[in-house]
């Protein structure tokens, strides 16, 4: 985990000056609270411009600057990025430039603190039987990093060992190998942002629901929140089945870099 600022400032100065009053997702706070990802700040020419990257998510704030944008994108290795909404003209400038392929889509954010305990217990009875679930250890984390279907869950950490030191996750095992996993995509002071994935050959068997149940159990036992931010209707359906209630549906921009 690393912290990178274009102009050195105290990290806690960043949100006070630049973050919008209301964010649809907790993702930027993974950087602010735990130092995951990177941040950039530019105060040149009487302008104040900033960006936070956490995983494949970017939040731009302040005045749009082409040179600043170029510098940020050069530091992002991902070919596809998700640009969070902000109170500035960044979306308009990005979509109108013609230099990127952009698409607006909807995400659904779920409220951990409204978890319906009755629905959660019903899901436990239905989906937890006969499935072998184990915590992610360094060997499992290394395996997941090598698989295309699960790599994103671990890749925000410096290494498999770093994930096991700072993160949390669980896998479904068949034989000796994971076939589905849920993991802390990002880590906050009081909880985690989770991502769940299943090997394509094993989808539709309720494995993601079983893993969600196990992660929720961890959150309840540890007194941590489990933030579920759904990218698709399928992911949102799993969250509802487990007893979560949608707190907000919001727009996000998917940006693909031109090769």
mmCIF file of N, CA and C in Angstrom, residues 1 136-138 141-142 153-169 184:
data_model
loop_
_atom_site.group_PDB
_atom_site.id
_atom_site.type_symbol
_atom_site.label_atom_id
_atom_site.label_comp_id
_atom_site.label_asym_id
_atom_site.label_seq_id
_atom_site.Cartn_x
_atom_site.Cartn_y
_atom_site.Cartn_z
ATOM 1 N N UNK A 1 0.854 -1.193 0.000
ATOM 2 C CA UNK A 1 0.000 0.000 0.000
ATOM 3 C C UNK A 1 0.886 1.238 0.000
ATOM 4 N N UNK A 136 -8.897 -17.201 3.165
ATOM 5 C CA UNK A 136 -7.826 -17.032 2.183
ATOM 6 C C UNK A 136 -6.493 -16.912 2.921
ATOM 7 N N UNK A 137 -5.603 -17.865 2.680
ATOM 8 C CA UNK A 137 -4.252 -17.823 3.239
ATOM 9 C C UNK A 137 -3.286 -17.407 2.121
ATOM 10 N N UNK A 138 -1.986 -17.254 2.409
ATOM 11 C CA UNK A 138 -1.055 -16.815 1.357
ATOM 12 C C UNK A 138 -1.049 -17.701 0.120
ATOM 13 N N UNK A 141 -4.232 -16.919 -1.783
ATOM 14 C CA UNK A 141 -4.123 -15.573 -2.349
ATOM 15 C C UNK A 141 -3.221 -15.576 -3.582
ATOM 16 N N UNK A 142 -2.121 -16.311 -3.525
ATOM 17 C CA UNK A 142 -1.228 -16.411 -4.684
ATOM 18 C C UNK A 142 -1.937 -17.068 -5.860
ATOM 19 N N UNK A 153 -9.546 -9.232 -7.154
ATOM 20 C CA UNK A 153 -9.833 -9.228 -5.719
ATOM 21 C C UNK A 153 -8.585 -8.976 -4.876
ATOM 22 N N UNK A 154 -7.441 -9.414 -5.368
ATOM 23 C CA UNK A 154 -6.208 -9.375 -4.585
ATOM 24 C C UNK A 154 -5.244 -8.308 -5.085
ATOM 25 N N UNK A 155 -5.395 -7.875 -6.325
ATOM 26 C CA UNK A 155 -4.361 -7.078 -6.988
ATOM 27 C C UNK A 155 -4.195 -5.668 -6.430
ATOM 28 N N UNK A 156 -5.110 -5.195 -5.592
ATOM 29 C CA UNK A 156 -4.932 -3.876 -4.977
ATOM 30 C C UNK A 156 -3.889 -3.890 -3.866
ATOM 31 N N UNK A 157 -3.466 -5.068 -3.464
ATOM 32 C CA UNK A 157 -2.449 -5.211 -2.426
ATOM 33 C C UNK A 157 -1.095 -5.487 -3.081
ATOM 34 N N UNK A 158 -0.025 -5.168 -2.384
ATOM 35 C CA UNK A 158 1.311 -5.287 -2.963
ATOM 36 C C UNK A 158 1.691 -6.728 -3.258
ATOM 37 N N UNK A 159 1.136 -7.661 -2.501
ATOM 38 C CA UNK A 159 1.474 -9.068 -2.681
ATOM 39 C C UNK A 159 0.403 -9.912 -2.008
ATOM 40 N N UNK A 160 0.474 -11.222 -2.241
ATOM 41 C CA UNK A 160 -0.445 -12.137 -1.577
ATOM 42 C C UNK A 160 -0.274 -12.073 -0.060
ATOM 43 N N UNK A 161 0.959 -11.959 0.379
ATOM 44 C CA UNK A 161 1.212 -11.879 1.822
ATOM 45 C C UNK A 161 0.662 -10.575 2.399
ATOM 46 N N UNK A 162 0.793 -9.494 1.647
ATOM 47 C CA UNK A 162 0.243 -8.212 2.089
ATOM 48 C C UNK A 162 -1.274 -8.290 2.219
ATOM 49 N N UNK A 163 -1.925 -8.980 1.269
ATOM 50 C CA UNK A 163 -3.371 -9.160 1.379
ATOM 51 C C UNK A 163 -3.724 -9.868 2.678
ATOM 52 N N UNK A 164 -3.009 -10.930 2.991
ATOM 53 C CA UNK A 164 -3.320 -11.697 4.199
ATOM 54 C C UNK A 164 -3.033 -10.904 5.467
ATOM 55 N N UNK A 165 -2.143 -9.931 5.386
ATOM 56 C CA UNK A 165 -1.836 -9.100 6.547
ATOM 57 C C UNK A 165 -2.898 -8.031 6.776
ATOM 58 N N UNK A 166 -3.401 -7.427 5.694
ATOM 59 C CA UNK A 166 -4.307 -6.288 5.822
ATOM 60 C C UNK A 166 -5.754 -6.600 5.433
ATOM 61 N N UNK A 167 -5.956 -7.611 4.597
ATOM 62 C CA UNK A 167 -7.286 -7.888 4.069
ATOM 63 C C UNK A 167 -7.931 -9.107 4.696
ATOM 64 N N UNK A 168 -9.065 -9.503 4.127
ATOM 65 C CA UNK A 168 -9.793 -10.673 4.604
ATOM 66 C C UNK A 168 -10.551 -11.266 3.424
ATOM 67 N N UNK A 169 -10.714 -12.575 3.430
ATOM 68 C CA UNK A 169 -11.463 -13.199 2.352
ATOM 69 C C UNK A 169 -11.653 -14.683 2.585
ATOM 70 N N UNK A 184 -11.741 -8.745 0.383
ATOM 71 C CA UNK A 184 -11.747 -7.299 0.606
ATOM 72 C C UNK A 184 -11.032 -6.626 -0.558
#
